[in-house]
CSV table of C-alpha atoms in Angstrom, one decimal:
chain,number,residue,atom,x,y,z
A,9,UNK,CA,114.8,108.0,-152.3
A,10,UNK,CA,115.1,111.4,-153.9
A,11,UNK,CA,117.4,111.8,-156.9
A,12,UNK,CA,118.9,115.2,-157.5
A,13,UNK,CA,120.2,116.0,-160.9
A,14,UNK,CA,120.9,119.3,-162.7
A,15,UNK,CA,120.6,117.9,-166.2
A,16,UNK,CA,117.9,115.8,-167.9
A,17,UNK,CA,118.5,112.1,-167.7
A,18,UNK,CA,121.8,111.4,-169.4
A,19,UNK,CA,122.1,108.1,-171.4
A,20,UNK,CA,124.2,106.2,-168.7
A,21,UNK,CA,121.5,106.8,-166.1
A,22,UNK,CA,119.5,104.2,-168.0
A,23,UNK,CA,121.5,101.4,-166.3
A,24,UNK,CA,119.9,99.8,-163.3
A,25,UNK,CA,123.3,99.7,-161.6
A,26,UNK,CA,123.9,103.4,-162.3
A,27,UNK,CA,124.3,105.5,-159.2
A,28,UNK,CA,123.6,109.2,-158.8
A,29,UNK,CA,125.1,110.6,-155.6
A,30,UNK,CA,123.1,113.4,-154.2
A,31,UNK,CA,125.3,116.4,-153.1
A,32,UNK,CA,125.8,116.6,-149.4
A,33,UNK,CA,125.5,120.3,-149.1
A,34,UNK,CA,123.4,122.7,-151.1
A,35,UNK,CA,123.2,126.4,-151.3
A,36,UNK,CA,120.3,128.6,-152.5
A,37,UNK,CA,120.6,132.1,-153.9
A,38,UNK,CA,117.0,132.9,-152.9
A,39,UNK,CA,115.0,132.4,-149.8
A,40,UNK,CA,113.7,128.8,-149.8
A,41,UNK,CA,110.0,128.5,-149.1
A,42,UNK,CA,109.1,125.7,-146.6
A,43,UNK,CA,107.1,124.0,-149.4
A,44,UNK,CA,109.9,124.3,-152.0
A,45,UNK,CA,110.7,120.6,-151.9
A,46,UNK,CA,107.2,119.2,-151.5
A,47,UNK,CA,105.5,120.1,-154.7
A,48,UNK,CA,106.6,118.3,-157.9
A,49,UNK,CA,105.3,118.9,-161.4
A,50,UNK,CA,104.4,115.7,-163.1
A,51,UNK,CA,105.9,115.2,-166.6
A,52,UNK,CA,102.5,114.8,-168.4
A,53,UNK,CA,100.5,117.1,-170.7
A,54,UNK,CA,98.0,114.4,-171.7
A,55,UNK,CA,96.0,111.7,-170.0
A,56,UNK,CA,95.3,108.6,-172.0
A,57,UNK,CA,91.7,107.4,-171.8
A,58,UNK,CA,90.1,104.3,-173.4
A,59,UNK,CA,93.5,102.8,-173.9
A,60,UNK,CA,94.9,105.9,-175.7
A,61,UNK,CA,92.0,106.1,-178.2
A,62,UNK,CA,91.0,109.3,-176.5
A,63,UNK,CA,93.5,111.9,-175.1
A,64,UNK,CA,92.6,114.4,-172.5
A,65,UNK,CA,94.8,117.5,-172.9
A,66,UNK,CA,95.9,119.2,-169.6
A,67,UNK,CA,96.0,123.0,-169.6
A,68,UNK,CA,99.1,122.7,-167.4
A,69,UNK,CA,101.1,119.9,-166.0
A,70,UNK,CA,99.6,118.5,-162.8
A,71,UNK,CA,101.3,119.1,-159.4
A,72,UNK,CA,101.9,116.4,-156.8
A,73,UNK,CA,102.3,117.5,-153.3
A,74,UNK,CA,104.3,115.2,-151.0
A,75,UNK,CA,103.8,115.1,-147.3
A,76,UNK,CA,107.4,114.8,-146.0
A,77,UNK,CA,106.2,113.1,-142.8
A,78,UNK,CA,103.9,110.5,-144.2
A,79,UNK,CA,105.2,110.4,-147.8
A,80,UNK,CA,101.6,110.6,-148.9
A,81,UNK,CA,101.1,112.3,-152.2
A,82,UNK,CA,98.2,114.5,-153.3
A,83,UNK,CA,97.4,115.5,-156.9
A,84,UNK,CA,96.5,119.1,-156.3
A,85,UNK,CA,93.0,120.0,-157.5
A,86,UNK,CA,92.1,116.4,-158.3
A,87,UNK,CA,91.1,115.1,-154.9
A,88,UNK,CA,93.5,112.2,-155.3
A,89,UNK,CA,95.7,110.9,-152.5
A,90,UNK,CA,98.1,108.0,-153.0
A,91,UNK,CA,101.1,106.6,-151.4
A,92,UNK,CA,104.6,107.4,-152.5
A,93,UNK,CA,104.9,103.8,-153.9
A,94,UNK,CA,101.9,104.4,-156.1
A,95,UNK,CA,103.1,107.7,-157.5
A,96,UNK,CA,104.3,106.0,-160.7
A,97,UNK,CA,100.7,105.1,-161.6
A,98,UNK,CA,99.4,108.7,-160.9
A,99,UNK,CA,98.4,109.2,-164.6
A,100,UNK,CA,96.2,106.1,-164.5
A,101,UNK,CA,94.6,107.2,-161.3
A,102,UNK,CA,93.9,110.7,-162.7
A,103,UNK,CA,92.4,109.2,-165.8
A,104,UNK,CA,90.1,107.0,-163.7
A,105,UNK,CA,89.1,109.9,-161.5
A,106,UNK,CA,88.2,112.0,-164.6
A,107,UNK,CA,86.2,109.1,-166.2
A,108,UNK,CA,84.3,108.5,-163.0
A,109,UNK,CA,83.3,112.1,-162.5
A,110,UNK,CA,82.5,112.5,-166.2
A,111,UNK,CA,80.2,109.5,-166.1
A,112,UNK,CA,78.5,110.8,-163.0
A,113,UNK,CA,78.1,114.2,-164.5
A,114,UNK,CA,76.7,112.7,-167.7
A,115,UNK,CA,74.2,110.8,-165.6
A,116,UNK,CA,73.5,113.9,-163.4
A,117,UNK,CA,74.6,112.0,-160.3
A,118,UNK,CA,77.3,114.3,-159.0
A,119,UNK,CA,77.1,115.0,-155.2
A,120,UNK,CA,77.8,118.5,-153.9
A,121,UNK,CA,81.4,117.4,-153.1
A,122,UNK,CA,81.8,115.8,-156.5
A,123,UNK,CA,80.6,119.0,-158.2
A,124,UNK,CA,83.2,121.0,-156.5
A,125,UNK,CA,85.9,118.6,-157.5
A,126,UNK,CA,84.6,118.3,-161.1
A,127,UNK,CA,84.7,122.1,-161.5
A,128,UNK,CA,88.3,122.1,-160.3
A,129,UNK,CA,89.2,119.4,-162.7
A,130,UNK,CA,87.4,121.1,-165.6
A,131,UNK,CA,89.6,124.2,-164.9
A,132,UNK,CA,92.7,122.1,-165.6
A,133,UNK,CA,91.7,120.2,-168.7
A,134,UNK,CA,90.7,121.0,-172.3
A,135,UNK,CA,87.1,119.7,-171.9
A,136,UNK,CA,85.9,121.1,-175.2
A,137,UNK,CA,88.5,119.2,-177.2
A,138,UNK,CA,87.7,116.1,-175.2
A,139,UNK,CA,84.0,116.3,-176.0
A,140,UNK,CA,84.7,116.9,-179.7
A,141,UNK,CA,87.1,113.9,-179.8
A,142,UNK,CA,84.7,111.7,-177.8
A,143,UNK,CA,81.6,112.5,-179.9
A,144,UNK,CA,80.3,109.8,-182.1
A,145,UNK,CA,80.5,110.5,-185.9
A,146,UNK,CA,77.2,111.6,-187.4
A,147,UNK,CA,75.8,110.9,-190.8
A,148,UNK,CA,75.8,113.7,-193.4
A,149,UNK,CA,75.5,113.9,-197.2
A,150,UNK,CA,77.4,116.0,-199.6
A,151,UNK,CA,78.9,116.3,-203.1
A,152,UNK,CA,82.6,116.3,-204.1
A,153,UNK,CA,83.4,119.5,-205.9
A,154,UNK,CA,87.1,119.0,-206.3
A,155,UNK,CA,89.6,116.3,-205.0
A,156,UNK,CA,93.0,117.5,-206.0
A,157,UNK,CA,95.2,119.4,-205.2
A,158,UNK,CA,92.8,120.7,-202.6
A,159,UNK,CA,89.6,118.9,-201.7
A,160,UNK,CA,86.3,120.8,-201.6
A,161,UNK,CA,82.9,119.4,-200.6
A,162,UNK,CA,79.4,120.9,-200.8
A,163,UNK,CA,77.4,119.7,-197.8
A,164,UNK,CA,73.7,119.1,-198.1
A,165,UNK,CA,73.0,121.9,-195.6
A,166,UNK,CA,74.4,124.4,-198.1
A,167,UNK,CA,77.9,124.8,-196.6
A,168,UNK,CA,81.0,124.4,-198.6
A,169,UNK,CA,84.2,123.2,-197.0
A,170,UNK,CA,87.8,122.7,-197.8
A,171,UNK,CA,88.8,119.4,-196.4
A,172,UNK,CA,92.2,118.8,-194.8
A,173,UNK,CA,94.4,116.5,-196.9
A,174,UNK,CA,94.7,113.7,-194.3
A,175,UNK,CA,90.9,113.7,-194.0
A,176,UNK,CA,90.3,113.9,-197.7
A,177,UNK,CA,92.0,110.5,-198.3
A,178,UNK,CA,88.6,108.9,-197.3
A,179,UNK,CA,87.3,110.3,-200.7
A,180,UNK,CA,90.0,108.8,-202.8
A,181,UNK,CA,87.7,106.5,-204.7
A,182,UNK,CA,85.2,109.3,-205.5
A,183,UNK,CA,85.3,111.5,-208.6
A,184,UNK,CA,84.3,115.1,-208.9
A,185,UNK,CA,80.5,115.4,-209.0
A,186,UNK,CA,79.9,112.3,-207.0
A,187,UNK,CA,77.3,112.5,-204.2
A,188,UNK,CA,78.0,110.6,-201.1
A,189,UNK,CA,76.9,109.9,-197.6
A,190,UNK,CA,79.5,109.5,-194.8
A,191,UNK,CA,79.9,109.6,-191.0
A,192,UNK,CA,82.0,112.6,-190.0
A,193,UNK,CA,83.4,114.0,-186.8
A,194,UNK,CA,83.4,117.8,-186.5
A,195,UNK,CA,86.0,119.9,-184.8
A,196,UNK,CA,85.8,123.3,-182.9
A,197,UNK,CA,84.9,125.3,-186.0
A,198,UNK,CA,82.5,122.7,-187.5
A,199,UNK,CA,85.2,121.5,-189.9
A,200,UNK,CA,85.5,117.8,-190.6
A,201,UNK,CA,88.1,116.1,-188.4
A,202,UNK,CA,87.6,112.6,-189.8
A,203,UNK,CA,85.4,110.9,-192.4
A,204,UNK,CA,84.5,107.3,-192.4
A,205,UNK,CA,82.0,104.8,-193.9
A,206,UNK,CA,81.7,106.7,-197.2
A,207,UNK,CA,78.8,105.5,-199.4
A,208,UNK,CA,78.4,106.7,-203.0
A,209,UNK,CA,74.8,107.9,-203.6
A,210,UNK,CA,75.3,108.3,-207.3
A,211,UNK,CA,77.9,107.1,-209.7
A,212,UNK,CA,79.3,109.2,-212.4
B,195,UNK,CA,137.5,90.7,-175.1
B,196,UNK,CA,139.4,92.0,-178.2
B,197,UNK,CA,137.3,89.9,-180.5
B,198,UNK,CA,139.7,87.0,-180.4
B,199,UNK,CA,139.6,86.6,-176.6
B,200,UNK,CA,136.6,85.8,-174.5
B,201,UNK,CA,136.5,85.7,-170.8
B,202,UNK,CA,134.9,83.0,-168.8
B,203,UNK,CA,134.2,85.3,-165.8
B,204,UNK,CA,134.1,88.9,-167.0
B,205,UNK,CA,133.0,91.4,-164.4
B,206,UNK,CA,130.2,92.7,-166.6
B,207,UNK,CA,127.0,92.9,-164.5
B,208,UNK,CA,124.9,94.9,-166.9
B,209,UNK,CA,124.7,95.7,-170.6
B,210,UNK,CA,122.4,98.5,-171.7
B,211,UNK,CA,121.5,99.5,-175.2
B,212,UNK,CA,119.4,102.6,-176.0
B,213,UNK,CA,117.9,104.4,-178.9
B,214,UNK,CA,116.7,108.0,-178.7
B,215,UNK,CA,114.3,109.7,-181.1
B,216,UNK,CA,111.8,112.6,-181.3
B,217,UNK,CA,108.3,111.3,-180.7
B,218,UNK,CA,105.4,113.8,-180.4
B,219,UNK,CA,103.7,113.5,-177.0
B,220,UNK,CA,100.3,113.1,-178.4
B,221,UNK,CA,101.4,110.1,-180.6
B,222,UNK,CA,103.3,108.5,-177.7
B,223,UNK,CA,100.5,108.8,-175.2
B,224,UNK,CA,97.9,107.7,-177.7
B,225,UNK,CA,99.8,104.5,-178.5
B,226,UNK,CA,101.4,103.7,-175.2
B,227,UNK,CA,98.7,101.4,-173.9
B,228,UNK,CA,98.9,99.2,-177.0
B,229,UNK,CA,102.7,99.2,-176.6
B,230,UNK,CA,102.4,98.3,-173.0
B,231,UNK,CA,100.1,95.3,-173.9
B,232,UNK,CA,102.6,94.1,-176.4
B,233,UNK,CA,105.7,94.4,-174.2
B,234,UNK,CA,103.9,92.9,-171.1
B,235,UNK,CA,103.5,89.6,-172.9
B,236,UNK,CA,107.3,89.1,-172.7
B,237,UNK,CA,108.1,91.5,-169.8
B,238,UNK,CA,105.2,91.0,-167.4
B,239,UNK,CA,106.4,93.1,-164.4
B,240,UNK,CA,105.6,96.8,-164.8
B,241,UNK,CA,107.4,98.9,-162.2
B,242,UNK,CA,107.6,102.5,-163.4
B,243,UNK,CA,110.7,104.4,-162.2
B,244,UNK,CA,110.1,107.6,-160.2
B,245,UNK,CA,112.7,110.3,-160.3
B,246,UNK,CA,112.1,113.3,-158.0
B,247,UNK,CA,114.1,116.0,-159.7
B,248,UNK,CA,115.4,119.2,-158.2
B,249,UNK,CA,117.3,121.6,-160.3
B,250,UNK,CA,120.8,122.7,-159.5
B,251,UNK,CA,123.4,124.9,-161.2
B,252,UNK,CA,127.1,125.1,-160.3
B,253,UNK,CA,128.0,128.7,-159.6
B,254,UNK,CA,131.1,130.5,-158.5
B,255,UNK,CA,134.7,129.4,-159.0
B,256,UNK,CA,134.7,126.6,-161.6
B,257,UNK,CA,137.4,124.9,-159.5
B,258,UNK,CA,135.2,125.0,-156.4
B,259,UNK,CA,131.7,125.3,-157.7
B,260,UNK,CA,128.7,125.7,-155.3
B,261,UNK,CA,125.6,123.9,-156.2
B,262,UNK,CA,122.8,126.4,-156.3
B,263,UNK,CA,119.1,125.4,-156.2
B,264,UNK,CA,117.3,126.6,-159.2
B,265,UNK,CA,114.0,128.3,-158.3
B,266,UNK,CA,111.9,126.5,-161.0
B,267,UNK,CA,109.5,123.9,-159.6
B,268,UNK,CA,110.8,120.4,-158.9
B,269,UNK,CA,109.6,117.6,-161.2
B,270,UNK,CA,108.4,114.1,-160.9
B,271,UNK,CA,109.7,112.1,-163.9
B,272,UNK,CA,107.9,108.8,-164.4
B,273,UNK,CA,109.7,106.3,-166.6
B,274,UNK,CA,107.8,103.2,-167.8
B,275,UNK,CA,109.9,100.1,-167.1
B,276,UNK,CA,109.0,96.5,-167.8
B,277,UNK,CA,111.0,93.5,-166.5
B,278,UNK,CA,110.9,89.8,-166.4
B,279,UNK,CA,111.3,89.7,-162.6
B,280,UNK,CA,110.4,92.1,-159.8
B,281,UNK,CA,113.2,94.5,-158.9
B,282,UNK,CA,113.3,93.3,-155.3
B,283,UNK,CA,114.0,89.8,-156.7
B,284,UNK,CA,116.9,91.1,-158.7
B,285,UNK,CA,116.6,92.3,-162.3
B,286,UNK,CA,116.6,89.9,-165.2
B,287,UNK,CA,115.9,91.6,-168.6
B,288,UNK,CA,114.2,94.9,-168.6
B,289,UNK,CA,112.9,97.6,-171.0
B,290,UNK,CA,112.6,101.3,-170.3
B,291,UNK,CA,110.6,103.3,-172.7
B,292,UNK,CA,109.8,106.9,-171.7
B,293,UNK,CA,108.8,109.1,-174.6
B,294,UNK,CA,111.6,109.3,-177.2
B,295,UNK,CA,113.7,106.5,-175.7
B,296,UNK,CA,114.0,102.8,-176.0
B,297,UNK,CA,116.3,101.1,-173.6
B,298,UNK,CA,117.0,97.4,-173.0
B,299,UNK,CA,118.9,96.3,-169.9
B,300,UNK,CA,120.5,92.8,-169.8
B,301,UNK,CA,121.7,91.4,-166.5
B,302,UNK,CA,123.5,88.2,-165.6
B,303,UNK,CA,121.4,85.0,-165.7
B,304,UNK,CA,119.5,85.0,-162.4
B,305,UNK,CA,119.4,81.2,-162.3
B,306,UNK,CA,123.2,80.9,-161.8
B,307,UNK,CA,124.5,84.5,-161.9
B,308,UNK,CA,126.5,83.8,-165.0
B,309,UNK,CA,127.2,86.6,-167.4
B,310,UNK,CA,125.2,86.8,-170.6
B,311,UNK,CA,126.8,87.6,-173.9
B,312,UNK,CA,126.5,90.5,-176.3
B,313,UNK,CA,125.0,88.3,-178.9
B,314,UNK,CA,121.9,87.8,-176.6
B,315,UNK,CA,121.5,91.5,-176.1
B,316,UNK,CA,122.0,92.2,-179.8
B,317,UNK,CA,119.3,89.7,-180.8
B,318,UNK,CA,116.7,90.9,-178.3
B,319,UNK,CA,117.5,94.6,-178.6
B,320,UNK,CA,117.3,94.7,-182.4
B,321,UNK,CA,114.1,92.7,-182.4
B,322,UNK,CA,112.4,95.0,-179.9
B,323,UNK,CA,113.9,98.2,-181.3
B,324,UNK,CA,112.3,97.4,-184.7
B,325,UNK,CA,108.9,96.9,-183.1
B,326,UNK,CA,109.4,100.2,-181.1
B,327,UNK,CA,110.2,102.1,-184.2
B,328,UNK,CA,107.3,100.7,-186.1
B,329,UNK,CA,104.8,101.3,-183.3
B,330,UNK,CA,105.8,104.9,-182.6
B,331,UNK,CA,106.5,105.7,-186.2
B,332,UNK,CA,110.2,106.5,-185.6
B,333,UNK,CA,111.9,107.4,-188.8
B,334,UNK,CA,115.1,109.1,-187.5
B,335,UNK,CA,117.3,108.0,-184.6
B,336,UNK,CA,119.0,110.8,-182.8
B,337,UNK,CA,121.3,108.8,-180.6
B,338,UNK,CA,122.4,105.3,-179.9
B,339,UNK,CA,124.2,104.3,-176.8
B,340,UNK,CA,125.8,101.1,-175.6
B,341,UNK,CA,126.8,100.9,-171.9
B,342,UNK,CA,128.6,98.1,-170.1
B,343,UNK,CA,128.9,98.1,-166.3
B,344,UNK,CA,131.8,96.2,-164.9
B,345,UNK,CA,131.4,95.6,-161.1
B,346,UNK,CA,134.6,95.2,-159.1
B,347,UNK,CA,133.7,93.7,-155.8
B,348,UNK,CA,134.4,90.7,-153.6
B,349,UNK,CA,132.3,88.6,-155.9
B,350,UNK,CA,134.0,89.5,-159.2
B,351,UNK,CA,137.6,90.2,-158.2
B,352,UNK,CA,138.2,88.4,-154.8
B,353,UNK,CA,141.9,88.0,-155.4
B,354,UNK,CA,142.4,91.8,-155.4
B,355,UNK,CA,141.0,92.2,-151.9
B,356,UNK,CA,142.9,92.2,-148.7
B,357,UNK,CA,142.3,89.3,-146.4
B,358,UNK,CA,139.9,91.2,-144.2
B,359,UNK,CA,138.0,92.3,-147.4
B,360,UNK,CA,138.1,95.9,-146.4
B,361,UNK,CA,140.5,97.2,-149.1
B,362,UNK,CA,140.7,96.8,-152.8
B,363,UNK,CA,144.0,97.0,-154.8
B,364,UNK,CA,142.3,99.0,-157.5
B,365,UNK,CA,145.5,100.1,-159.3
B,366,UNK,CA,146.3,96.4,-159.8
B,367,UNK,CA,143.0,95.9,-161.6
B,368,UNK,CA,142.5,99.0,-163.8
B,369,UNK,CA,145.1,101.1,-165.4
B,370,UNK,CA,143.3,104.3,-164.4
B,371,UNK,CA,144.8,104.8,-161.0
B,372,UNK,CA,148.3,103.5,-161.8
B,373,UNK,CA,151.3,105.5,-160.6
B,374,UNK,CA,149.2,107.6,-158.3
B,375,UNK,CA,150.3,106.0,-155.0
B,376,UNK,CA,153.8,105.1,-154.1
B,377,UNK,CA,154.7,101.6,-152.9
B,378,UNK,CA,153.3,101.2,-149.4
B,379,UNK,CA,150.7,103.8,-149.9
B,380,UNK,CA,147.1,102.9,-150.4
B,381,UNK,CA,144.3,104.6,-152.4
B,382,UNK,CA,141.2,105.2,-150.4
B,383,UNK,CA,137.6,105.7,-151.5
B,384,UNK,CA,135.9,107.5,-153.3
B,385,UNK,CA,137.3,106.1,-156.5
B,386,UNK,CA,136.0,108.4,-159.2
B,387,UNK,CA,137.2,109.1,-162.7
B,388,UNK,CA,135.4,110.3,-165.8
B,389,UNK,CA,137.1,110.6,-169.2
B,390,UNK,CA,135.7,110.9,-172.7
B,391,UNK,CA,137.4,110.0,-176.0
B,392,UNK,CA,136.6,111.3,-179.4
B,393,UNK,CA,137.2,109.0,-182.3
B,394,UNK,CA,139.1,110.7,-185.1
B,395,UNK,CA,137.8,108.4,-187.8
B,396,UNK,CA,134.1,108.7,-186.6
B,397,UNK,CA,133.3,112.2,-185.4
B,398,UNK,CA,129.7,111.4,-184.6
B,399,UNK,CA,130.7,108.9,-181.9
B,400,UNK,CA,132.5,109.1,-178.5
B,401,UNK,CA,133.6,106.7,-175.8
B,402,UNK,CA,133.2,107.5,-172.1
B,403,UNK,CA,135.0,105.8,-169.2
B,404,UNK,CA,133.3,106.4,-165.9
B,405,UNK,CA,134.6,104.9,-162.7
B,406,UNK,CA,132.2,105.1,-159.8
B,407,UNK,CA,132.5,104.2,-156.2
B,408,UNK,CA,129.7,101.6,-155.6
B,409,UNK,CA,130.6,100.8,-152.0
B,410,UNK,CA,127.5,100.3,-149.9
B,411,UNK,CA,129.4,100.5,-146.7
B,412,UNK,CA,133.0,100.5,-145.5
B,413,UNK,CA,132.7,96.7,-145.2
B,414,UNK,CA,131.3,96.3,-148.7
B,415,UNK,CA,133.9,98.0,-150.9
B,416,UNK,CA,133.0,98.2,-154.6
B,417,UNK,CA,133.8,100.1,-157.8
B,418,UNK,CA,131.9,100.2,-161.0
B,419,UNK,CA,133.8,100.7,-164.2
B,420,UNK,CA,131.4,102.0,-166.9
B,421,UNK,CA,132.2,101.8,-170.6
B,422,UNK,CA,129.8,103.9,-172.7
B,423,UNK,CA,129.8,104.4,-176.4
B,424,UNK,CA,127.5,107.1,-177.8
B,425,UNK,CA,126.7,107.5,-181.5
B,426,UNK,CA,124.7,110.2,-183.2
B,427,UNK,CA,123.6,108.5,-186.4
B,428,UNK,CA,123.3,110.5,-189.6
B,429,UNK,CA,119.8,110.4,-191.0
B,430,UNK,CA,120.8,107.5,-193.4
B,431,UNK,CA,121.8,105.4,-190.5
B,432,UNK,CA,118.3,105.1,-189.0
B,433,UNK,CA,117.3,101.8,-190.7
B,434,UNK,CA,117.3,98.7,-188.5
B,435,UNK,CA,120.2,97.2,-190.5
B,436,UNK,CA,122.3,100.3,-190.0
B,437,UNK,CA,121.4,100.5,-186.3
B,438,UNK,CA,122.6,96.8,-186.0
B,439,UNK,CA,125.9,97.8,-187.6
B,440,UNK,CA,126.3,100.7,-185.3
B,441,UNK,CA,125.6,98.6,-182.3
B,442,UNK,CA,128.2,96.1,-183.4
B,443,UNK,CA,130.6,98.9,-183.9
B,444,UNK,CA,130.0,100.3,-180.4
B,445,UNK,CA,130.4,96.8,-179.0
B,446,UNK,CA,133.8,96.4,-180.6
B,447,UNK,CA,134.9,99.8,-179.3
B,448,UNK,CA,134.1,98.6,-175.8
B,449,UNK,CA,136.0,95.4,-176.3
B,450,UNK,CA,139.1,97.4,-177.3
B,451,UNK,CA,138.9,99.6,-174.2
B,452,UNK,CA,138.3,96.6,-172.0
B,453,UNK,CA,141.7,95.4,-173.1
B,454,UNK,CA,143.3,98.8,-172.5
B,455,UNK,CA,141.7,99.6,-169.2
B,456,UNK,CA,142.0,96.3,-167.3
B,457,UNK,CA,145.5,95.2,-166.2
B,458,UNK,CA,147.0,91.9,-167.5
B,459,UNK,CA,146.7,90.4,-164.0
B,460,UNK,CA,143.0,91.4,-163.8
B,461,UNK,CA,142.3,89.9,-167.3
B,462,UNK,CA,144.0,86.7,-166.2
B,463,UNK,CA,141.6,86.5,-163.3
B,464,UNK,CA,138.7,86.8,-165.7
B,465,UNK,CA,139.7,83.5,-167.2
B,466,UNK,CA,140.5,84.3,-170.8
B,467,UNK,CA,139.6,81.8,-173.5
B,468,UNK,CA,141.1,82.0,-177.0
B,469,UNK,CA,138.4,81.7,-179.6
């Protein structure tokens, strides 16, 4: 059941008929804690939500604790228990747990137990980025001050902003001086992360 | 299998082709569900592989190394795997696609156990590799591998087994263990050998022969003879056309080694057919 290997998966290991023989005897140069073989880090830094349209960044990779007697696995700090057989689907189960608690929190329906768990999960994920990425774009108006080589926009609230090149492609049909309306998503520092549904308010 | 000879009953039980590339984790995770939906239309069984990894290092005398447990935390590696049949029913075709890797495994036809041919793998692999590269925006291939597993067991080489089925005349099948035992002596398990070959005319490629004991019990003796060709393509070789050429090149290197490694008597038992 357990595979022991000192190196990352080498190409031949991709064969279904490939065998890795576990060593029969092992030595340790340090004292081995009783839990040394029961906690496994899962190779995930993100959880995919909404079919991957939304990613939840994890501050650190989650840890799965395996009960050696029952082979039951628990995702530490997530309140998730699943059988060894289901461990391959752990990311989907974690995404579902997050979505469920987020929805309850949004509707103010968390129980006392839910709240405790939700706080534990929030400690482990980048919730601010999640909220920003999840937020619906909102309508703003502005004027294109310069398009190339760097794009600058004067927003109707008086702010000026240098727009990142990959975001600025949404303005490719505009000319300098054009006023426009658009739906934008803002990032941490109130800078535009994406621009869509651009409407020209005046034509040059 | 030198290109002019085909075998009616080759011992090949699995052919595996893989591509490796750098794919950012965010891009991979963001697009995996769409990829899963695409693949699942043709490979409907999703059974992710779980590898519970502990880290070891060999220390001490290199001749007699001691495996030492590394204190870093053990890992659970989850590898997405799609197949046409459940693994407990025996594999048919399957695809593995963890981040940065696209692997296609081709097995014998489950309906009658007959071996499939390279041409089938080539067609399917190239078709899906192209989709994989497009879906995950792969521009540069880091590594290409082609791996054939030849299983030597009672089913594939019955004439080389003793009457009781408990011993296998391995030196009569492959040229790897020749001249090790004297007449009257027998070689006993485990049968293990690993040798790599560098090609002088293609420095970015290598061939690996790996003989593994696959006996599941003293009553079920078996040996796997693995032929693995690894190519590190130069950046200009990352187009699908160049990948196809490299795959063909790797296939022909395996055919060459098949002729070298297997004895004449073994090859006769594989029922050669002149093309």
